[in-house]
XYZ file of C-alpha atoms in Angstrom:
489
model
C 76.706 102.977 72.121
C 77.101 102.830 75.607
C 76.498 98.936 76.663
C 74.562 99.437 80.195
C 75.480 96.066 81.682
C 75.576 95.176 85.270
C 78.752 96.673 87.214
C 79.821 94.089 90.475
C 82.773 95.300 90.625
C 84.415 99.227 88.978
C 87.994 98.980 89.929
C 90.477 102.532 89.534
C 93.526 103.248 88.114
C 95.826 103.597 91.585
C 97.251 106.367 91.855
C 101.339 106.600 90.696
C 104.121 106.902 93.832
C 106.981 108.151 93.342
C 109.589 106.207 94.534
C 112.669 109.083 94.221
C 115.186 109.743 91.038
C 118.111 107.434 92.240
C 117.964 104.959 88.930
C 115.373 104.503 86.429
C 112.550 101.795 86.233
C 111.919 100.104 82.926
C 112.130 99.914 79.179
C 113.691 104.100 77.745
C 113.063 107.377 78.475
C 111.823 107.661 75.042
C 111.637 106.033 72.030
C 114.586 107.349 70.245
C 116.322 106.031 72.365
C 114.227 102.890 72.276
C 115.759 102.695 69.800
C 119.155 102.525 70.267
C 119.015 99.996 73.057
C 120.363 95.910 72.337
C 120.829 94.492 70.239
C 117.366 91.643 70.714
C 118.392 88.636 71.331
C 115.268 85.784 72.612
C 111.873 86.623 71.828
C 108.445 84.738 73.246
C 106.191 83.008 71.124
C 102.549 81.939 72.169
C 101.736 78.650 70.190
C 98.411 77.013 70.435
C 97.423 73.371 69.729
C 93.800 74.862 70.761
C 91.298 74.515 68.170
C 94.281 72.070 66.781
C 92.575 68.459 67.161
C 95.968 67.544 69.469
C 94.122 67.112 72.948
C 98.089 69.297 74.690
C 98.346 72.515 76.056
C 99.306 75.292 74.414
C 102.854 77.337 74.783
C 104.702 79.964 74.913
C 107.909 79.057 73.234
C 111.564 80.641 73.694
C 112.801 81.565 70.323
C 116.856 82.800 70.062
C 117.470 85.034 67.252
C 121.128 86.129 68.472
C 122.880 85.487 65.069
C 125.935 84.361 66.711
C 124.089 81.637 68.829
C 124.649 78.189 67.913
C 120.540 78.575 68.948
C 119.938 81.236 65.928
C 116.541 80.509 64.384
C 115.727 77.504 66.887
C 113.043 77.315 69.707
C 115.457 76.598 73.077
C 112.291 76.222 75.895
C 108.772 75.489 75.556
C 106.589 76.506 78.755
C 102.824 74.550 78.449
C 100.491 76.011 80.386
C 98.761 73.595 82.690
C 94.990 73.558 81.046
C 94.030 72.532 77.770
C 92.134 74.588 75.403
C 93.007 78.119 76.384
C 93.829 79.989 72.691
C 96.749 82.247 73.386
C 96.784 84.815 72.032
C 98.365 88.249 72.544
C 100.386 88.704 75.630
C 101.570 91.826 76.993
C 104.046 92.772 80.381
C 102.836 94.439 84.371
C 104.964 96.891 83.435
C 106.722 99.222 80.269
C 108.668 102.332 79.269
C 105.044 103.796 81.368
C 106.925 103.062 84.560
C 110.474 104.248 82.916
C 110.288 107.429 86.210
C 109.639 104.605 89.044
C 112.518 103.075 89.981
C 110.583 100.922 91.991
C 108.903 99.037 89.396
C 110.394 95.412 87.186
C 109.624 94.427 83.844
C 109.455 90.653 84.851
C 106.334 89.564 84.184
C 104.792 88.422 80.867
C 100.534 88.939 80.945
C 98.897 86.227 77.913
C 95.810 86.247 78.290
C 93.368 83.237 77.056
C 91.030 84.158 74.304
C 88.820 81.606 74.039
C 89.221 80.006 78.257
C 89.700 83.359 79.203
C 92.516 82.438 82.459
C 95.127 84.374 82.531
C 98.129 83.802 82.963
C 101.517 85.206 84.794
C 105.049 84.362 83.325
C 107.542 84.650 85.194
C 110.506 85.904 82.257
C 112.729 87.832 85.326
C 114.446 84.653 86.678
C 115.614 83.165 83.866
C 114.508 84.802 80.244
C 115.044 81.869 78.889
C 113.017 79.145 80.463
C 110.407 81.814 81.927
C 107.989 79.341 84.467
C 103.961 80.189 85.465
C 104.600 82.760 87.974
C 100.372 82.645 88.835
C 96.919 81.877 86.491
C 93.547 84.535 87.238
C 90.756 81.925 87.312
C 88.496 83.758 84.325
C 85.346 82.085 87.557
C 86.751 85.306 89.211
C 86.996 87.865 86.279
C 83.316 86.632 85.630
C 82.078 86.670 89.064
C 83.922 90.123 90.318
C 83.282 91.263 86.519
C 80.557 89.586 84.085
C 84.331 89.830 81.667
C 84.810 86.874 79.422
C 87.067 87.382 76.267
C 90.048 88.599 77.471
C 92.048 89.574 74.567
C 95.096 93.215 74.185
C 97.143 93.685 77.219
C 99.303 96.454 78.333
C 100.997 98.171 81.040
C 100.428 101.284 83.545
C 102.060 103.686 84.385
C 100.634 103.007 88.114
C 101.783 99.971 88.022
C 98.371 98.590 87.230
C 97.006 96.359 84.577
C 94.251 96.967 81.977
C 93.008 94.732 79.992
C 90.403 94.495 76.585
C 87.638 91.478 76.778
C 85.541 90.974 74.277
C 81.866 89.832 76.059
C 80.563 88.159 78.678
C 81.220 84.381 79.464
C 77.724 83.860 76.493
C 80.292 85.097 74.328
C 77.347 88.463 73.835
C 79.011 91.240 72.439
C 77.046 94.292 74.384
C 79.551 92.273 77.910
C 82.619 93.362 76.244
C 84.948 96.398 78.715
C 88.002 96.817 79.832
C 89.242 93.663 83.244
C 91.519 96.816 85.666
C 93.679 93.739 87.613
C 96.480 95.734 90.126
C 99.780 94.946 90.821
C 99.611 92.462 92.079
C 97.183 90.530 89.785
C 94.260 90.805 91.674
C 90.913 91.349 90.305
C 90.520 95.030 90.519
C 87.132 95.320 88.441
C 86.202 96.743 84.669
C 88.069 100.224 84.204
C 85.616 102.309 82.821
C 82.615 103.492 84.090
C 79.112 102.018 84.752
C 76.623 103.031 81.416
C 80.113 103.592 79.664
C 80.951 99.954 77.654
C 81.299 99.791 74.191
C 79.747 97.404 72.124
C 82.043 95.547 71.365
C 86.149 94.803 72.233
C 89.164 94.317 70.775
C 92.499 96.150 70.566
C 93.584 99.374 72.754
C 96.518 102.482 72.651
C 96.363 105.641 75.439
C 98.028 108.846 74.815
C 98.434 110.399 78.864
C 99.218 113.346 77.678
C 96.338 113.496 75.585
C 93.662 112.182 77.705
C 92.021 109.647 75.857
C 92.404 106.044 74.669
C 90.803 104.904 72.158
C 89.273 100.360 70.986
C 88.724 99.097 68.212
C 86.208 96.962 67.572
C 86.505 92.901 66.157
C 82.903 90.615 66.838
C 81.134 88.803 69.319
C 82.689 86.130 70.361
C 79.721 84.207 69.706
C 80.427 84.728 65.736
C 84.002 84.340 65.229
C 84.212 81.295 67.734
C 82.139 79.649 65.121
C 84.474 81.195 62.442
C 83.780 83.927 59.926
C 79.889 84.269 58.258
C 79.486 87.356 56.349
C 75.829 87.299 57.139
C 76.951 87.834 61.274
C 78.247 91.884 59.451
C 75.013 91.572 57.343
C 72.964 90.508 61.330
C 75.429 93.197 63.253
C 77.577 91.054 64.675
C 81.375 92.291 63.729
C 82.389 96.433 64.257
C 82.508 99.134 62.719
C 83.109 101.863 65.386
C 86.322 102.945 67.586
C 85.676 103.787 70.708
C 87.253 107.264 72.274
C 87.709 106.842 76.141
C 88.264 109.798 79.023
C 91.928 108.681 79.684
C 92.215 107.711 83.069
C 88.734 108.062 84.186
C 87.499 105.875 82.034
C 83.946 108.090 80.501
C 83.540 107.097 77.134
C 83.246 110.569 75.457
C 83.001 109.866 72.295
C 82.156 107.003 69.190
C 83.463 107.202 65.019
C 81.392 105.476 62.921
C 83.960 104.132 60.244
C 80.939 103.237 57.764
C 81.331 100.782 55.249
C 85.040 101.207 54.711
C 85.671 100.735 58.135
C 84.692 96.997 58.856
C 86.000 95.486 61.370
C 88.967 97.856 62.637
C 91.694 95.665 65.138
C 94.641 96.408 65.551
C 94.945 99.865 66.782
C 98.520 101.474 68.300
C 98.535 106.311 68.379
C 102.639 107.626 67.314
C 104.724 106.606 69.411
C 105.716 110.626 69.951
C 103.156 110.654 73.737
C 102.484 114.099 72.297
C 101.236 113.096 69.227
C 97.750 113.097 68.758
C 97.478 111.152 65.833
C 96.905 107.214 65.329
C 96.039 104.385 62.096
C 93.933 101.386 62.587
C 93.742 98.790 60.711
C 90.391 97.689 59.168
C 90.024 93.516 58.002
C 87.262 93.412 56.378
C 87.156 96.137 54.557
C 91.670 95.947 54.570
C 91.432 100.452 53.838
C 94.048 101.657 57.101
C 92.256 104.773 59.398
C 93.965 107.728 60.770
C 92.050 108.531 63.724
C 93.684 112.569 65.005
C 92.016 114.959 67.201
C 90.131 118.526 65.551
C 90.992 121.652 67.130
C 87.345 121.622 68.522
C 88.992 118.658 70.748
C 87.316 115.903 69.357
C 87.715 113.259 66.965
C 87.738 112.226 63.565
C 89.696 110.079 60.824
C 90.306 109.293 57.322
C 90.750 106.518 54.691
C 94.280 107.104 54.388
C 95.806 103.958 52.398
C 93.101 101.223 50.595
C 94.215 97.951 49.353
C 92.345 97.137 46.533
C 90.025 93.284 46.418
C 90.742 90.906 43.813
C 88.946 88.957 41.561
C 89.974 85.728 42.239
C 88.614 82.418 41.226
C 88.095 79.630 42.641
C 87.675 80.531 46.371
C 84.519 81.324 48.586
C 84.124 85.109 47.145
C 84.669 85.997 43.523
C 86.614 88.916 45.357
C 89.054 88.695 48.084
C 90.121 91.832 50.303
C 93.495 91.492 50.961
C 91.986 91.563 55.857
C 94.964 93.704 56.709
C 95.002 91.702 61.093
C 97.794 93.497 62.454
C 99.764 96.675 61.734
C 102.031 98.703 64.098
C 104.601 101.722 64.093
C 108.582 102.087 64.273
C 109.430 103.651 67.196
C 111.222 106.855 65.937
C 107.453 106.963 63.766
C 108.289 106.930 60.062
C 107.243 103.979 59.323
C 103.866 101.750 59.211
C 103.743 98.390 58.610
C 100.853 95.772 57.753
C 99.740 93.101 56.895
C 98.101 92.007 54.569
C 97.137 88.218 55.218
C 94.772 85.837 52.906
C 96.811 88.376 50.119
C 100.092 87.051 51.369
C 101.979 90.316 51.556
C 103.946 92.523 54.353
C 104.298 95.766 53.745
C 106.217 99.235 54.304
C 105.060 102.972 54.376
C 106.785 105.322 55.259
C 104.469 108.133 57.098
C 106.107 111.179 58.092
C 103.196 113.136 57.190
C 100.935 111.282 58.260
C 98.019 112.343 56.100
C 99.559 111.263 53.199
C 101.234 107.707 53.196
C 103.750 106.509 51.134
C 104.841 102.724 49.781
C 108.038 101.537 50.713
C 108.061 98.869 50.492
C 106.662 95.508 49.406
C 107.096 91.451 50.725
C 104.962 88.413 48.920
C 105.478 85.202 52.466
C 102.352 83.908 51.545
C 98.444 83.664 50.529
C 96.388 82.718 49.337
C 96.492 83.135 45.193
C 100.007 81.744 44.852
C 101.535 79.437 42.070
C 100.662 75.829 42.931
C 97.112 77.466 44.439
C 94.425 77.081 43.019
C 92.469 80.661 43.360
C 93.470 82.074 40.774
C 93.214 85.829 40.796
C 91.987 87.139 37.528
C 93.089 91.290 35.178
C 90.829 93.200 34.181
C 91.518 92.079 30.758
C 90.790 87.882 32.158
C 94.168 86.722 32.439
C 94.681 84.649 35.457
C 97.987 85.371 37.598
C 99.170 84.183 40.674
C 102.365 85.268 42.820
C 105.738 83.916 43.339
C 106.232 82.094 46.838
C 109.708 82.021 47.493
C 110.961 78.703 49.781
C 113.333 79.319 52.120
C 116.122 76.754 53.690
C 113.447 74.149 51.911
C 111.497 74.851 53.082
C 107.420 76.216 51.356
C 105.183 79.565 52.672
C 102.043 77.755 54.107
C 99.653 80.339 55.083
C 99.450 84.121 55.066
C 101.346 87.360 57.269
C 99.525 87.268 60.238
C 101.053 89.244 64.013
C 104.552 91.241 63.377
C 107.093 92.309 65.678
C 109.806 95.355 65.189
C 113.623 95.259 66.066
C 113.949 99.054 68.102
C 116.807 99.464 65.850
C 113.921 98.916 63.391
C 115.928 96.883 61.021
C 114.542 93.794 61.578
C 110.239 92.725 61.897
C 109.551 89.118 62.417
C 106.387 87.557 61.420
C 103.618 84.937 62.529
C 101.389 82.893 60.422
C 98.595 81.785 62.952
C 95.357 84.478 63.189
C 92.483 82.672 65.229
C 92.681 78.972 65.143
C 89.126 77.746 63.843
C 89.788 80.667 61.379
C 92.740 79.265 60.544
C 90.920 75.815 59.816
C 88.988 77.892 57.306
C 90.909 80.044 55.298
C 94.533 77.502 55.597
C 93.256 74.569 57.270
C 97.848 73.554 55.968
C 98.133 75.774 58.938
C 96.311 73.529 61.140
C 97.748 70.393 59.309
C 101.424 71.623 58.552
C 101.836 74.544 61.575
C 103.147 77.392 61.722
C 106.434 79.339 60.677
C 108.406 81.857 61.756
C 110.211 84.330 59.149
C 112.569 87.131 59.621
C 112.628 89.753 57.177
C 114.983 92.838 57.113
C 114.619 96.092 57.158
C 115.960 99.330 54.462
C 115.924 102.343 57.161
C 117.219 104.475 54.445
C 115.133 104.511 51.671
C 112.638 101.853 52.110
C 112.367 98.422 51.216
C 111.408 94.810 52.050
C 113.602 91.524 52.099
C 112.880 88.200 53.546
C 116.238 86.743 55.526
C 116.846 83.322 53.164
C 119.059 82.943 56.968
C 116.089 82.508 59.565
C 113.046 79.875 59.032
C 112.007 78.439 62.552
C 109.406 75.797 61.844
C 107.152 75.035 64.414
C 105.423 72.215 62.223
C 107.951 69.945 63.346
C 107.308 70.508 67.519
C 107.803 67.452 70.300
C 103.596 67.666 70.168
C 102.593 68.262 66.391
C 102.015 71.468 64.792
C 100.966 73.980 66.569
C 99.815 77.500 65.897
C 102.320 80.832 66.037
C 100.916 83.907 67.305
C 101.775 86.923 69.041
C 105.870 87.552 70.004
C 107.064 89.702 72.894
C 111.028 90.143 73.584
C 111.901 90.299 76.792
C 113.110 94.546 77.052
C 110.075 95.116 75.253
C 109.168 96.154 71.645
C 106.629 99.220 69.149
C 103.552 97.127 70.475
C 103.879 96.853 74.111
C 105.720 100.309 75.138
C 103.391 103.216 75.856
C 105.586 106.593 77.207
C 103.392 108.635 79.139
């Protein structure tokens, strides 16, 4: 299913240069070593005004998450970007644990792709981690002229020092224009990573596992469709994805396409197990609310199976008679023991043990929002016709808004941070209260022994009280790396 598009420039991943072993590079030698790293004290959060009706630039918020600090659970710095209408979304680092063996590498720049404008901001977090500054802007015109790519989404650093970003379409929002953008270590456009004729028909997230010489990407939908809001007819029209694309690493050849079928509609967040020797991982399929395991077979090909299904709820007073959970984000603890994911519409965060990846077991669950809560007009209906709603707690006197969306786990696996904005257009469609009153950020305590989740009542970051008005909070990053940015080679 490779899409052949005109490629003006093709980039090759640089050869990794050895600089000796006098000291280590960024990150940690192994995922288990990372779990013994220092406790997180700061977290960077992408915050959005685009699409809210507030004519303000998006910004990167620095939040103090040190419980011994007088500014704990507060936004202590805001870095506005210089343009309007960007829609900051995901983020990544210029260097991570994939560069641990390179003493010349340094994790000092945060990469912020703008989903709508196509700009890519490079943020210096090293000079002052509490108050990052703008280092460089990669011009979307330069990207389009050299590669034809637009709508950048996910960013990962490579052991070579290069940076790879998934792009979801061309400048007109056609999914057929999707592909992978390669930047060099100075953030110059090198070209497309995938070989000519090997571009995927849809783009979204991706993860690479070098020891298995494989990269696998997922498929959201055509920007021309999802930027207008979710329309179920667009799924029938083929404007949303249901495939995983298996590439050779680092060569960029599309080797296999996995059709997830009607049980795998809108596969979004994807990750391998962190142990680089493992050849299995998970992807959350949003619309069908299934967690799919992908794995290598004895003959060297890749296959998939549904291992967790979140049943849709029969509802009243909603746009459809049944409501999917809508799995929009997921992650795996660094020891590969637990899988976490969110149901953005239902409103729960889940924890599963995955010591047997073929048979995940529910270990913890907590409700932090959603559409079916006490006081909402939406009611869930049981088989006997009785209606019911979930109890959602207040935190520090604040009613929880929206549903859980982006998640980030502490290195030791004991604290899970949660924000609630998915994408401004979809926020406005499904949770207009978020646009009106802004996002918030929660912290959930994790029982890593027996399993279990509990909201920390002492932590609440209210993005509804920001100086320029309520904002939408999306992805989170620690200055020292985390389980969703670092890849081991």
